[in-house]
CSV table of C-alpha atoms and ligand atoms in Angstrom, one decimal:
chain,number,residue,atom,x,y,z
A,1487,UNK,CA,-25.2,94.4,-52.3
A,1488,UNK,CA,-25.6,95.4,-48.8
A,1489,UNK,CA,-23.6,97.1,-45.9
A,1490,UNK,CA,-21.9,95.0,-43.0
A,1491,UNK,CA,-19.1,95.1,-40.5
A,1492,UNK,CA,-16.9,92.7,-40.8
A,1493,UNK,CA,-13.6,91.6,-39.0
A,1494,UNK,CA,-10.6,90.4,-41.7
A,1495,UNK,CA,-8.1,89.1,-38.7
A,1496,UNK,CA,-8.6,89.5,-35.2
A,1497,UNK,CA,-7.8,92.9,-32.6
A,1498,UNK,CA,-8.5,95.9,-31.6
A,1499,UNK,CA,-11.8,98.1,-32.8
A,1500,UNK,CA,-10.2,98.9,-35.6
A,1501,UNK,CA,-10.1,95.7,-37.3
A,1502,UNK,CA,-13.7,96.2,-38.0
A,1503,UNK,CA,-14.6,97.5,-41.6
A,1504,UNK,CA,-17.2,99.2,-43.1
A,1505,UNK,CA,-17.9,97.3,-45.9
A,1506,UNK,CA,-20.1,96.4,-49.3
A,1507,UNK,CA,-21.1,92.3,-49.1
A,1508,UNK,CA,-23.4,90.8,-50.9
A,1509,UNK,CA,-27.0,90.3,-50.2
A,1510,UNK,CA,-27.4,86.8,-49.1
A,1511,UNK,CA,-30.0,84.5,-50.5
A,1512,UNK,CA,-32.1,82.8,-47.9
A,1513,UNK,CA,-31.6,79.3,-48.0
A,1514,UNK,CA,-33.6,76.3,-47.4
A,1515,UNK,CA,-34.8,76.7,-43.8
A,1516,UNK,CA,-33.5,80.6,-43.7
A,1517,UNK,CA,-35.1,84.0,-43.9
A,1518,UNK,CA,-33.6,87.3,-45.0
A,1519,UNK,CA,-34.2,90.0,-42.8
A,1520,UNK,CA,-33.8,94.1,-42.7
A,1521,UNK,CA,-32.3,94.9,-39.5
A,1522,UNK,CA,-33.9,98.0,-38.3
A,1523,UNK,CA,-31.5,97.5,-34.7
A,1524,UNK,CA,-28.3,95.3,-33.9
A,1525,UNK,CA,-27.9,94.4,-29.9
A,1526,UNK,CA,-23.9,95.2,-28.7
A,1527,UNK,CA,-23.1,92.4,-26.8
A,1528,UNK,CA,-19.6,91.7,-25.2
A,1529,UNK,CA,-19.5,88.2,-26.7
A,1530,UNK,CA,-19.0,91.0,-30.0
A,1531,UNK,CA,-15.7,92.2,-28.5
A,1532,UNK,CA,-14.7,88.3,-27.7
A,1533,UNK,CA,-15.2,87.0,-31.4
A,1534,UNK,CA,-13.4,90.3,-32.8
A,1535,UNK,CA,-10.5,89.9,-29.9
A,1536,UNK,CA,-10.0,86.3,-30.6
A,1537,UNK,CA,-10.6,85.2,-27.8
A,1538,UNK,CA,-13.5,83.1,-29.0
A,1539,UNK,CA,-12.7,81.7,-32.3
A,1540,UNK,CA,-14.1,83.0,-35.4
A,1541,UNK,CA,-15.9,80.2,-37.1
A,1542,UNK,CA,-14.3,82.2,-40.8
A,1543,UNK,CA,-12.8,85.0,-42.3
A,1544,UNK,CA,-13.8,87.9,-42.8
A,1545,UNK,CA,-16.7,87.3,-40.4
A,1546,UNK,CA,-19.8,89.3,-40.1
A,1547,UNK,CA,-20.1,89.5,-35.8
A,1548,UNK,CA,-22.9,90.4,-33.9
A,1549,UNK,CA,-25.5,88.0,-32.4
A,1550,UNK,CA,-28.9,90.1,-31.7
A,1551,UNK,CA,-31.2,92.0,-33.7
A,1552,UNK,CA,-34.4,93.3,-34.8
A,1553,UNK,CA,-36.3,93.7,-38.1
A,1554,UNK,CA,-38.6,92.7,-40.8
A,1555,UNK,CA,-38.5,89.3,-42.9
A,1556,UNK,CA,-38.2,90.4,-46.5
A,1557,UNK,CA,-37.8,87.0,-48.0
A,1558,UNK,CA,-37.7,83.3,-47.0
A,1559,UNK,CA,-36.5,80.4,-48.3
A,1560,UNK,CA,-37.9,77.4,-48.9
A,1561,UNK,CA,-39.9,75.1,-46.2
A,1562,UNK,CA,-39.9,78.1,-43.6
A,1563,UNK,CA,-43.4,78.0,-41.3
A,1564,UNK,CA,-42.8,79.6,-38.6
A,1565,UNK,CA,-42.5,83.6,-39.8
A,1566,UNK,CA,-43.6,85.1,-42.9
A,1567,UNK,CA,-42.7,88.5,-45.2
A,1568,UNK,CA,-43.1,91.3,-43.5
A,1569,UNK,CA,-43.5,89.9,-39.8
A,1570,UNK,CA,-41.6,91.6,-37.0
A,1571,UNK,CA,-39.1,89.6,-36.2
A,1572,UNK,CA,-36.0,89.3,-33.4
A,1573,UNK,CA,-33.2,87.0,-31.9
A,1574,UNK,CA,-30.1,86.3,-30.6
A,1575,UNK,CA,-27.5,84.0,-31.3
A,1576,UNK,CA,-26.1,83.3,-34.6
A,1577,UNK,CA,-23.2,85.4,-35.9
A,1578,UNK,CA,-24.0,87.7,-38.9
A,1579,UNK,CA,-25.8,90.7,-36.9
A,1580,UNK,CA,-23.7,93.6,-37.7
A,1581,UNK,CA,-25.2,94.2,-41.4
A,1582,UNK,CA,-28.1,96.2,-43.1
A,1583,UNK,CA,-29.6,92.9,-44.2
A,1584,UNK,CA,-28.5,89.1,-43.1
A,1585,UNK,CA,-29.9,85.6,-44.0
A,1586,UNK,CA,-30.4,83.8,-40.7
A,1587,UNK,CA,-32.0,80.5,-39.6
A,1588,UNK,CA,-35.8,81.2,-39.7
A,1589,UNK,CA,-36.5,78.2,-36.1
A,1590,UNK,CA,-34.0,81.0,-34.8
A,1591,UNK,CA,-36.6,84.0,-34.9
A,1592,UNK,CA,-38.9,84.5,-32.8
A,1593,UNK,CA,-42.2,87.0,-33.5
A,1594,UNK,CA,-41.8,90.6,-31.5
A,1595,UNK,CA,-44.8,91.2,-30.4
A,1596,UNK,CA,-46.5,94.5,-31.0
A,1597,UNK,CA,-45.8,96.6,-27.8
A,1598,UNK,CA,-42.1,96.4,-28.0
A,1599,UNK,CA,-40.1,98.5,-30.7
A,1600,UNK,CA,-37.2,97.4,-32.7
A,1601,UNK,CA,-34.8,99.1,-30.9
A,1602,UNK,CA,-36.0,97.5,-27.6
A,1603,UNK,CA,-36.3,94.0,-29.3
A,1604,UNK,CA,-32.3,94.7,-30.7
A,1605,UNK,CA,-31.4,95.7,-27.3
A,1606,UNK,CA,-32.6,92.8,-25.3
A,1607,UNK,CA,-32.7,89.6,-26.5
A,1608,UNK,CA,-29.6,88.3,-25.7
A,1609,UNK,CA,-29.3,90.5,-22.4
A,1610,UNK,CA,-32.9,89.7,-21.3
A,1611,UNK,CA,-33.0,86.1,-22.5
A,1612,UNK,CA,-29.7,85.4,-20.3
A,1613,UNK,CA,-30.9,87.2,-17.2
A,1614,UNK,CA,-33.7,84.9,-17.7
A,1615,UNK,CA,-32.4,81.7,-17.9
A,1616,UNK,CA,-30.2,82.9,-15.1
A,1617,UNK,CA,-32.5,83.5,-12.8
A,1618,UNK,CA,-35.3,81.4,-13.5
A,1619,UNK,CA,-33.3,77.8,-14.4
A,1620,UNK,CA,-29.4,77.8,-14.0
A,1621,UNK,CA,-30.4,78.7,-10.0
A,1622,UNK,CA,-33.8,79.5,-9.7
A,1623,UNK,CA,-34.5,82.0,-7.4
A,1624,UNK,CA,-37.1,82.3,-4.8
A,1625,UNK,CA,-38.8,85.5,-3.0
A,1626,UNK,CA,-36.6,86.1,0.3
A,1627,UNK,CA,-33.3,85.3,-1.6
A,1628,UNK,CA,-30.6,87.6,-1.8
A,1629,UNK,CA,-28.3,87.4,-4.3
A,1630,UNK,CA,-25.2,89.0,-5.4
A,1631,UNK,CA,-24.9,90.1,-9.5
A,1632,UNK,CA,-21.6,91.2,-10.9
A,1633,UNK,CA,-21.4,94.1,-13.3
A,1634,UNK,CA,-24.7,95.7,-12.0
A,1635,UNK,CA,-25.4,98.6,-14.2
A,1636,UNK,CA,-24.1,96.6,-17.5
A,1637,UNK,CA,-26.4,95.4,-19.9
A,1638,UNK,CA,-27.5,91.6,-18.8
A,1639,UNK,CA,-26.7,93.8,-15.2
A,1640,UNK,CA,-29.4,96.0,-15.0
A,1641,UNK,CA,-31.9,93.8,-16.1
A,1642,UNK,CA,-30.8,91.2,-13.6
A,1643,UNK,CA,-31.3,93.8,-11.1
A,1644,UNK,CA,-35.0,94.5,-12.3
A,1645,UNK,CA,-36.0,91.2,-12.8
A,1646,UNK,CA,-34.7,89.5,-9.5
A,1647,UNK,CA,-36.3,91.9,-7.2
A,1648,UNK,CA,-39.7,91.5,-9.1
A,1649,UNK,CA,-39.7,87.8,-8.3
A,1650,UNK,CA,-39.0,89.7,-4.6
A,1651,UNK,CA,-35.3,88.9,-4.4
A,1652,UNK,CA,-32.3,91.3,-2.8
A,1653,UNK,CA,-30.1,92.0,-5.0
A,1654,UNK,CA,-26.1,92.9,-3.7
A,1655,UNK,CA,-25.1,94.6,-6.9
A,1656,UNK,CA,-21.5,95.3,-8.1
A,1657,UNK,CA,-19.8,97.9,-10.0
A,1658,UNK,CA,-17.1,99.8,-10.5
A,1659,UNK,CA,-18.1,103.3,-9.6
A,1660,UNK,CA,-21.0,105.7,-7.3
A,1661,UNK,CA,-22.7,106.6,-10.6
A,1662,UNK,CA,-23.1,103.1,-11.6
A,1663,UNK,CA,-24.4,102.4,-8.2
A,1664,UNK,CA,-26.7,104.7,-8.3
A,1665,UNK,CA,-28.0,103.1,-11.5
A,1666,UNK,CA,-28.0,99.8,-10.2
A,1667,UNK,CA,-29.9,101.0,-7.2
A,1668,UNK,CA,-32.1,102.7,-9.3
A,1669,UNK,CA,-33.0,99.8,-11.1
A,1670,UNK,CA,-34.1,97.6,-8.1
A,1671,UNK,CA,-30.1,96.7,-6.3
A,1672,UNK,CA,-30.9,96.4,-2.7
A,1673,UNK,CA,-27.4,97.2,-2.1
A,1674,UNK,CA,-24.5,98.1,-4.4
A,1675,UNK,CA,-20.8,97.4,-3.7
A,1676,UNK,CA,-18.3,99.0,-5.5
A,1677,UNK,CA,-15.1,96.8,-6.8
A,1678,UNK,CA,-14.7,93.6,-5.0
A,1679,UNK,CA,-12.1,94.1,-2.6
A,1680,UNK,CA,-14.9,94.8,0.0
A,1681,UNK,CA,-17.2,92.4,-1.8
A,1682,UNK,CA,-17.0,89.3,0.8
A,1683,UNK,CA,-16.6,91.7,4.1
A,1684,UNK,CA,-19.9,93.3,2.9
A,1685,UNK,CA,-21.6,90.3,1.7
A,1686,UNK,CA,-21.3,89.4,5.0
A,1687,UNK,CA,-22.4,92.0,6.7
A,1688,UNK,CA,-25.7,92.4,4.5
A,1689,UNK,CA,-26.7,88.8,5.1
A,1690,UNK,CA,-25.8,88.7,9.1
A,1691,UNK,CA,-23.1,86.3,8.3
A,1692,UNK,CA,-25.4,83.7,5.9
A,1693,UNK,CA,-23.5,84.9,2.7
A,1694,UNK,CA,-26.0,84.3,-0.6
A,1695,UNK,CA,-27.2,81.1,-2.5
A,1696,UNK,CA,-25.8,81.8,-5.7
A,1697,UNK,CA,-23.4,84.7,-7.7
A,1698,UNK,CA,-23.7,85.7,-10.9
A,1699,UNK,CA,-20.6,86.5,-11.7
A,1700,UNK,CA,-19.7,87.7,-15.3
A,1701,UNK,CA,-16.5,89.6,-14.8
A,1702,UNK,CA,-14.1,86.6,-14.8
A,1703,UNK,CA,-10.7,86.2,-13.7
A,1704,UNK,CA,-10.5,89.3,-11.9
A,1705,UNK,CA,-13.4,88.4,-9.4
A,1706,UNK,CA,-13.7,84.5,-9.4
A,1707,UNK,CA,-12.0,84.2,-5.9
A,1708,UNK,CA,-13.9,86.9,-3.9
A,1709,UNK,CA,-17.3,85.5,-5.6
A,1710,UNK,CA,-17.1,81.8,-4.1
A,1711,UNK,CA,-15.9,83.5,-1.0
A,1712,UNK,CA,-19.3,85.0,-0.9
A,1713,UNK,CA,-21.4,81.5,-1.5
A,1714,UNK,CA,-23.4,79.9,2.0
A,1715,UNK,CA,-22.3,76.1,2.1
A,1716,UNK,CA,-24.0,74.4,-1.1
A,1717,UNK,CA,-23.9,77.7,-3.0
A,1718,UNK,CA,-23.7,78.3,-6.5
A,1719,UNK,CA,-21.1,79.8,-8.3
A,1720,UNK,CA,-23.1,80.7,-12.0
A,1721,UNK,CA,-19.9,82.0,-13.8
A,1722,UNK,CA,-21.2,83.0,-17.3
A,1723,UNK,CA,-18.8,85.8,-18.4
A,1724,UNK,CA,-15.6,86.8,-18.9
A,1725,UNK,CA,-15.5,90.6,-18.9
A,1726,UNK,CA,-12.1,91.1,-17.3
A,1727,UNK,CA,-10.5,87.8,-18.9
A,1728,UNK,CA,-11.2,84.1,-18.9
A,1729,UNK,CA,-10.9,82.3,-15.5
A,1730,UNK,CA,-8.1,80.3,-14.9
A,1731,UNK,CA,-8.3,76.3,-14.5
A,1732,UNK,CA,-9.8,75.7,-10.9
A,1733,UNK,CA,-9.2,73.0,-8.6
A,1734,UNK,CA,-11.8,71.3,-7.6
A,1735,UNK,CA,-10.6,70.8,-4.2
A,1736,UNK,CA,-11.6,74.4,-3.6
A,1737,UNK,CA,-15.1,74.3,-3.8
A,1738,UNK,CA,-15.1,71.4,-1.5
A,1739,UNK,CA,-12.8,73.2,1.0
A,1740,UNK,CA,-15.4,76.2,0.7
A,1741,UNK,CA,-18.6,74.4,1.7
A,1742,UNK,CA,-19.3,71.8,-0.7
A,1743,UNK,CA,-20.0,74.5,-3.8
A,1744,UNK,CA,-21.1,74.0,-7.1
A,1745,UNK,CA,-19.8,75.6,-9.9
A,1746,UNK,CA,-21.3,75.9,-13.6
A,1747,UNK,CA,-20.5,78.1,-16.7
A,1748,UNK,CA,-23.6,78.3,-18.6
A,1749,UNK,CA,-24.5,79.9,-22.0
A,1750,UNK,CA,-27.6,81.1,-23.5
A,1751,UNK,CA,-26.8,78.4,-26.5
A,1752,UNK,CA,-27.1,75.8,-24.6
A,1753,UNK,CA,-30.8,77.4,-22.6
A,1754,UNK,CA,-32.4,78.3,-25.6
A,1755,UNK,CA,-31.1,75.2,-28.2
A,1756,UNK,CA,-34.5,73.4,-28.4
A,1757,UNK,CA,-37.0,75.4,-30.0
A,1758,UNK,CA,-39.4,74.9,-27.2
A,1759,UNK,CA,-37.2,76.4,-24.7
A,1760,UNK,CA,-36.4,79.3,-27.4
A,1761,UNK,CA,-39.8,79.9,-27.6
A,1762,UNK,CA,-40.5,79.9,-23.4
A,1763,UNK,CA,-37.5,82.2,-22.6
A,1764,UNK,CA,-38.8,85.0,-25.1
A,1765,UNK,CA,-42.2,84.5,-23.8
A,1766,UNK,CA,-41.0,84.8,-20.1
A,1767,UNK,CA,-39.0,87.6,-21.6
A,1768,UNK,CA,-41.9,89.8,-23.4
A,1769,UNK,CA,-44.2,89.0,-20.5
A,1770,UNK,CA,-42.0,91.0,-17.9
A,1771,UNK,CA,-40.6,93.5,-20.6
A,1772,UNK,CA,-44.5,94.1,-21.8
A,1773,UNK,CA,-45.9,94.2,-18.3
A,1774,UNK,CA,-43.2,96.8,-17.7
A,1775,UNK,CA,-41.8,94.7,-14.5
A,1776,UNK,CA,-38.5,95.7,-16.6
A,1777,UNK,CA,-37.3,98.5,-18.7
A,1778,UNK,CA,-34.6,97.9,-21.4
A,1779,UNK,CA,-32.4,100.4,-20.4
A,1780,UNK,CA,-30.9,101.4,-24.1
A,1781,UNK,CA,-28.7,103.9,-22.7
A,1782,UNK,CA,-26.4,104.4,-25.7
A,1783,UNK,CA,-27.5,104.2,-29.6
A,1784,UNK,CA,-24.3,104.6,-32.1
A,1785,UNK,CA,-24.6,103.9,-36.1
A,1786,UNK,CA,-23.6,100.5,-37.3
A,1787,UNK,CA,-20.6,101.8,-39.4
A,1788,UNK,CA,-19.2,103.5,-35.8
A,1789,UNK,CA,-19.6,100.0,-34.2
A,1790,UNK,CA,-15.5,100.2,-33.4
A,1791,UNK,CA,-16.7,103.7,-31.2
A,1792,UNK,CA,-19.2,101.0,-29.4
A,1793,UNK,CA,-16.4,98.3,-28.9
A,1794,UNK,CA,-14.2,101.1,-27.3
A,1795,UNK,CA,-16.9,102.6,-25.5
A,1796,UNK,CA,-17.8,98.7,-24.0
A,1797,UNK,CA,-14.6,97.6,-23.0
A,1798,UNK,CA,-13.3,101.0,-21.1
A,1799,UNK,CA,-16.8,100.2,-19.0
A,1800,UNK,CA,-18.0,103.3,-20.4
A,1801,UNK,CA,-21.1,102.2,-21.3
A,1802,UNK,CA,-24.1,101.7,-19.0
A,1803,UNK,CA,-27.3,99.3,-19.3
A,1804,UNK,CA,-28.0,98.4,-23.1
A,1805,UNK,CA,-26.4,99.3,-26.7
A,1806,UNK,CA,-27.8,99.7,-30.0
A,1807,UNK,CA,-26.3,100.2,-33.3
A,1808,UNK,CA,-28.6,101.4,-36.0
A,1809,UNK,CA,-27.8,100.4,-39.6
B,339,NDP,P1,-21.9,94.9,-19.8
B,339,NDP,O1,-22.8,96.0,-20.2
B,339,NDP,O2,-22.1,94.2,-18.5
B,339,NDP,O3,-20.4,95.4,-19.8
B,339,NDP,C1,-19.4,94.8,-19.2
B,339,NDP,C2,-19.2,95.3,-17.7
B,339,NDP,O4,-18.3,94.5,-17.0
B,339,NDP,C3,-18.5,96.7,-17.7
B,339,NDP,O5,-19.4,97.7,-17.9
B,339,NDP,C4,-17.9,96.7,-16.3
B,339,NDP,O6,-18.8,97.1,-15.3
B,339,NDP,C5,-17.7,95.2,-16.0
B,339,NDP,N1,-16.2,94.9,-16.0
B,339,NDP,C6,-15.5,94.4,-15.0
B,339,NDP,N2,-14.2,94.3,-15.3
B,339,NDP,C7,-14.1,94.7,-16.6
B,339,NDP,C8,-13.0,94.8,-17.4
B,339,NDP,N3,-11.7,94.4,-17.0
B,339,NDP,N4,-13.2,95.2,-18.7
B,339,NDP,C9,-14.4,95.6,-19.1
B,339,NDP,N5,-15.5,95.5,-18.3
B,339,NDP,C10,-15.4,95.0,-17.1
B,339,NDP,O7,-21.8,93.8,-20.9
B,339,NDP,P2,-23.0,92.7,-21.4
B,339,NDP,O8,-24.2,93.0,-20.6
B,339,NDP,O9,-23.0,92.7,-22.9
B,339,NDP,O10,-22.4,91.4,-20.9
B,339,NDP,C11,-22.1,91.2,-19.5
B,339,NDP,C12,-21.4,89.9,-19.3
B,339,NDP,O11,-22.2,88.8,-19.5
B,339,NDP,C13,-20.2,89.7,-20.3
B,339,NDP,O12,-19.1,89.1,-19.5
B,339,NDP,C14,-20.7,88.7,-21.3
B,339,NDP,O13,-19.8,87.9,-21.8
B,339,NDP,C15,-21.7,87.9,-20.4
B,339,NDP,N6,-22.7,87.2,-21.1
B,339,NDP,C16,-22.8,85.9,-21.0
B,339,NDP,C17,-23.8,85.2,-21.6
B,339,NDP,C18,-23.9,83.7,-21.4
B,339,NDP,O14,-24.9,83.1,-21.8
B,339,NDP,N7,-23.0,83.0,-20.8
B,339,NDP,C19,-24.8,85.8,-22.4
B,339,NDP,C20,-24.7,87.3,-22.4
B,339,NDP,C21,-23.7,87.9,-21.8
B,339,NDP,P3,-18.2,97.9,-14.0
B,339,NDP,O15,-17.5,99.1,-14.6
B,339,NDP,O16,-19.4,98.3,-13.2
B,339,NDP,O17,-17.2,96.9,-13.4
């Protein structure tokens, strides 16, 4: 046996039990791995909320971790026994010890700890397709990222103004402006009632290429109000609920603007594209362009503590929960 989280029905953090399950067997294709660090991601609070579907229940959630390959099933190639291993993406992540597609997991390479590797591979490998393929961003650009001091937030930050890009960053108080700042925002606003007014004063009246807006329904409106004609509206979270149904006549009364809701499925689906996004990753994480901010550690069994903690935007940069 091993030790998971699991959800039985969907709710609040306290659907989410501590629980014995049974070791998995890695299956053809699969590897079994010791988690030595699980990522917290807010897709977690989705799948136990319901407002993404669980697949089955009881489900296992959790999408990112870190650890060692203890076994592997048969016709795996690409990691071994006792290789260092990390990912995002498939559900399962919340337990001691989890079988998990082995083209899924990629090598960690030696100068980045488990804890780091739990922390930001989901966070890190977004902000990189974000910024590097959804709209990719060029030196000179200013830009304006929601939910600054979060998780995929402060990364953004770091990342964008190391490819020499001004960051407008948004948040929801002066201490997580400060953060933001401190991790490379040009400029912070906080909430978005002032959001377009000082857009437009920062950029003399241009407004910004794209937004990166992962907050949802409560700032969809003031984020296109923010895009220069042709602009890009990357809308790739829902953190204060989903966005409701837009009509398309708005983005052409705006300036002819283009709208997208990407996901890190779709960016890192082909193994080859997997495989550059980490890279990309570990080269700027490993150069030390940008830290992984893991700003609050809680054991796995108190993941409901981390879901509260999460959604009352008590939390700041990364999470990790340690089995
Ligand atoms: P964060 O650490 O960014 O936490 C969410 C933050 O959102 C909060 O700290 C808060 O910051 C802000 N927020 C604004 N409104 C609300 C609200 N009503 N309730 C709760 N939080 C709110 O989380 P993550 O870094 O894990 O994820 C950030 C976002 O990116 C999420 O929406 C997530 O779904 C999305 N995401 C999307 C991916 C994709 O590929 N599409 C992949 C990974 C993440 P503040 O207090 O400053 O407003």
């Amino acid at each position: 046996m091993t030790k998971a989280i699991r959800i039985h029905a969907n709710g609040g953090p306290e659907v989410m039990v501590w629980e014995d399950v049974p070791t998995p067997e890695p299956g053809p294709g699969e590897a079994l791995i010791k988690h030595e660090a699980i990522g917290l991601n807010f897709i977690d609070v989705y799948f136990r909320s319901g407002l993404y579907k669980a697949p089955n229940l009881p489900l296992v959630i959790g999408q990112e971790g870190a650890g060692t390959v203890l076994a592997v099933g048969a016709n795996v190639t690409n990691v071994a026994v006792g290789d260092r291993v990390a990912y995002a993406g498939p559900l399962g992540g919340y337990a001691t010890e989890r079988a998990i597609p082995a083209d899924r997991l990629v090598k960690l390479p030696a100068n980045i700890d488990f804890k780091t590797g739990a922390a930001m591979m989901l966070q890190g490998m977004t902000a990189q397709y974000l910024l590097r393929r959804t709209h990719a961003v060029k030196s000179g650009d200013t830009i304006v990222v929601h939910a600054a001091a979060g998780g995929v937030g402060l990364i953004m930050c770091q990342w964008a103004k190391h490819l020499g890009v001004t960051v407008i960053g948004v948040v929801s108080n002066e201490e997580k402006a400060a953060l933001a700042r401190a991790n490379g925002a040009a400029h912070t606003v906080i909430g978005h009632a002032t959001l377009v007014s000082e857009v437009k004063r920062i950029t003399g009246g241009a407004m910004v290429p794209v937004v990166y807006d992962s907050v949802g329904k409560d700032t969809f409106l003031a984020s296109i109000d923010c895009l220069a004609p042709l602009g890009l509206m990357a809308s790739y979270g829902s953190a204060s609920g989903p966005v409701p149904p837009v009509d398309l006549g708005l983005l052409a009364a705006k300036g002819s603007l283009f709208l997208t809701r990407p996901t890190l499925v779709t960016y890192t689906a082909k193994r080859s594209d997997l495989e550059s996004v980490a890279a990309d990753l570990f080269d700027v994480v490993g150069s030390g362009a940008v830290k992984i901010r893991v700003n609050q550690t809680f054991a796995l069994k108190d993941a409901g503590a981390a879901h509260t903690a999460l959604e009352t935007r008590k939390t700041t940069g990364s999470t990790v929960l340690l089995p």
